[in-house]
Amino acid sequence: MKKNSEYLLSKKQAQQKIVALTCYDYPTALLEEQAGVDMLFVGDSVGTNILGYQDETEVTMDDIVHHLKAVR
């Protein structure tokens, strides 16, 4: 189920917790969706955790876009 800003706002207004997890790939995205996670983050930590960079400042927009495509 795709969740949009209205869904998140309704959870906030109902004082329900919003669950968000980091995700870098398709299999993890599927598992997180099946677990009921509300929101997935693809952040610059992909550089150090997946791509082997020394720090997050090495991450390019192309790196982020590549992993966003894998997650969606």
XYZ file of N, CA and C in Angstrom:
216
model
N 0.835 -1.183 0.000
C 0.000 0.000 0.000
C 0.880 1.246 0.000
N 0.693 2.087 -0.973
C 1.408 3.362 -1.002
C 0.811 4.281 0.052
N 1.676 4.907 0.806
C 1.220 5.817 1.859
C 1.640 7.226 1.480
N 0.718 8.155 1.601
C 0.990 9.529 1.198
C 0.987 10.458 2.411
N 1.153 11.744 2.143
C 1.223 12.719 3.232
C -0.083 12.789 4.020
N -1.213 12.576 3.360
C -2.498 12.578 4.080
C -2.559 11.428 5.091
N -2.061 10.270 4.692
C -2.011 9.121 5.592
C -1.159 9.438 6.822
N 0.025 10.003 6.581
C 0.921 10.337 7.693
C 0.306 11.401 8.594
N -0.347 12.389 8.002
C -1.001 13.433 8.787
C -2.115 12.844 9.647
N -2.877 11.913 9.098
C -3.958 11.300 9.882
C -3.397 10.514 11.066
N -2.262 9.846 10.873
C -1.636 9.136 11.991
C -1.175 10.125 13.059
N -0.592 11.227 12.620
C -0.129 12.245 13.566
C -1.302 12.829 14.347
N -2.373 13.147 13.651
C -3.541 13.731 14.313
C -4.185 12.748 15.292
N -4.079 11.461 14.999
C -4.616 10.435 15.897
C -3.609 10.070 16.989
N -2.491 10.793 17.021
C -1.410 10.573 17.983
C -0.883 9.140 17.921
N -0.838 8.605 16.705
C -0.254 7.288 16.476
C 1.194 7.468 16.042
N 2.024 6.530 16.424
C 3.425 6.605 16.031
C 3.572 6.321 14.539
N 4.527 7.013 13.942
C 4.884 6.793 12.545
C 6.202 6.034 12.542
N 6.189 4.877 11.896
C 7.369 4.015 11.867
C 8.151 4.290 10.587
N 9.433 4.628 10.733
C 10.295 4.910 9.585
C 11.600 4.137 9.734
N 12.045 3.521 8.648
C 13.303 2.778 8.650
C 14.127 3.139 7.420
N 15.433 2.974 7.554
C 16.336 3.177 6.430
C 16.286 1.956 5.522
N 16.390 2.195 4.237
C 16.317 1.112 3.262
C 17.182 1.477 2.064
N 17.915 0.490 1.533
C 18.787 0.759 0.391
C 18.519 -0.131 -0.814
N 17.647 -1.157 -0.679
C 17.463 -2.094 -1.783
C 16.043 -2.648 -1.812
N 15.713 -3.292 -2.926
C 14.364 -3.799 -3.157
C 13.949 -4.897 -2.168
N 14.784 -5.913 -1.912
C 14.348 -6.951 -0.970
C 14.044 -6.400 0.426
N 14.849 -5.474 0.883
C 14.607 -4.872 2.193
C 13.337 -4.031 2.166
N 13.104 -3.327 1.076
C 11.878 -2.531 0.945
C 10.647 -3.426 1.026
N 10.692 -4.587 0.379
C 9.565 -5.521 0.447
C 9.321 -5.994 1.874
N 10.389 -6.367 2.561
C 10.255 -6.827 3.948
C 9.697 -5.731 4.846
N 10.198 -4.520 4.673
C 9.729 -3.416 5.507
C 8.268 -3.087 5.207
N 7.873 -3.183 3.945
C 6.472 -2.946 3.600
C 5.580 -4.019 4.227
N 6.004 -5.282 4.134
C 5.232 -6.380 4.718
C 5.120 -6.247 6.234
N 6.121 -5.634 6.849
C 6.116 -5.446 8.302
C 5.263 -4.254 8.727
N 4.762 -3.490 7.754
C 3.890 -2.367 8.074
C 4.596 -1.059 8.347
N 5.841 -0.948 7.919
C 6.584 0.297 8.097
C 5.895 1.403 7.302
N 5.741 2.569 7.917
C 5.030 3.681 7.287
C 5.860 4.434 6.256
N 7.159 4.532 6.479
C 7.985 5.400 5.647
C 9.382 4.798 5.538
N 9.949 4.825 4.333
C 11.308 4.348 4.116
C 12.216 5.536 3.810
N 13.399 5.502 4.380
C 14.399 6.537 4.115
C 15.524 5.951 3.277
N 15.945 6.666 2.269
C 17.182 6.375 1.558
C 18.040 7.608 1.757
N 19.065 7.480 2.570
C 19.871 8.641 2.909
C 21.322 8.481 2.512
N 22.106 9.489 2.843
C 23.514 9.477 2.467
C 24.319 8.405 3.191
N 23.743 7.783 4.207
C 24.441 6.684 4.881
C 24.621 5.487 3.952
N 23.949 5.485 2.808
C 24.163 4.440 1.809
C 25.643 4.392 1.412
N 26.293 5.527 1.451
C 27.702 5.587 1.067
C 28.600 4.750 1.947
N 28.470 4.896 3.257
C 29.331 4.153 4.177
C 28.824 2.740 4.439
N 27.519 2.536 4.409
C 26.964 1.226 4.750
C 26.895 0.254 3.582
N 26.756 0.751 2.380
C 26.584 -0.115 1.216
C 27.702 0.054 0.188
N 28.098 1.289 -0.064
C 29.039 1.564 -1.150
C 30.504 1.571 -0.724
N 30.780 1.494 0.570
C 32.159 1.426 1.045
C 32.913 2.738 1.061
N 32.204 3.856 0.987
C 32.861 5.156 1.046
C 33.390 5.414 2.453
N 34.371 6.294 2.551
C 34.945 6.635 3.851
C 33.992 7.475 4.694
N 33.243 8.362 4.065
C 32.206 9.106 4.795
C 31.106 9.540 3.828
N 30.040 10.055 4.413
C 28.835 10.361 3.639
C 29.016 11.496 2.640
N 30.045 12.322 2.821
C 30.231 13.445 1.898
C 30.639 12.984 0.501
N 31.030 11.722 0.361
C 31.394 11.187 -0.952
C 30.179 10.780 -1.782
N 29.022 10.695 -1.155
C 27.813 10.242 -1.841
C 27.358 11.295 -2.847
N 27.065 10.844 -4.052
C 26.591 11.750 -5.101
C 25.072 11.624 -5.255
N 24.496 12.564 -5.951
C 23.068 12.486 -6.246
C 22.770 11.238 -7.078
N 23.675 10.884 -7.973
C 23.485 9.667 -8.769
C 23.426 8.424 -7.880
N 24.253 8.386 -6.829
C 24.203 7.269 -5.877
C 22.827 7.182 -5.228
N 22.330 8.317 -4.764
C 21.026 8.348 -4.092
C 19.919 7.937 -5.059
N 19.940 8.485 -6.265
C 18.904 8.163 -7.254
C 18.917 6.671 -7.578
N 20.098 6.099 -7.718
C 20.204 4.665 -8.000
C 19.499 3.842 -6.924
N 19.735 4.175 -5.672
C 19.137 3.411 -4.574
C 17.656 3.740 -4.386
N 17.261 4.966 -4.695
C 15.829 5.296 -4.671
C 15.063 4.448 -5.680
N 15.634 4.271 -6.861
C 14.981 3.445 -7.880
C 14.850 2.002 -7.411
N 15.836 1.513 -6.680
C 15.784 0.138 -6.180
C 14.709 -0.031 -5.118
N 14.484 0.992 -4.323
C 13.539 0.907 -3.203
C 12.104 1.095 -3.661
N 11.869 1.968 -4.607
C 10.475 2.244 -4.973
C 9.900 1.091 -5.693
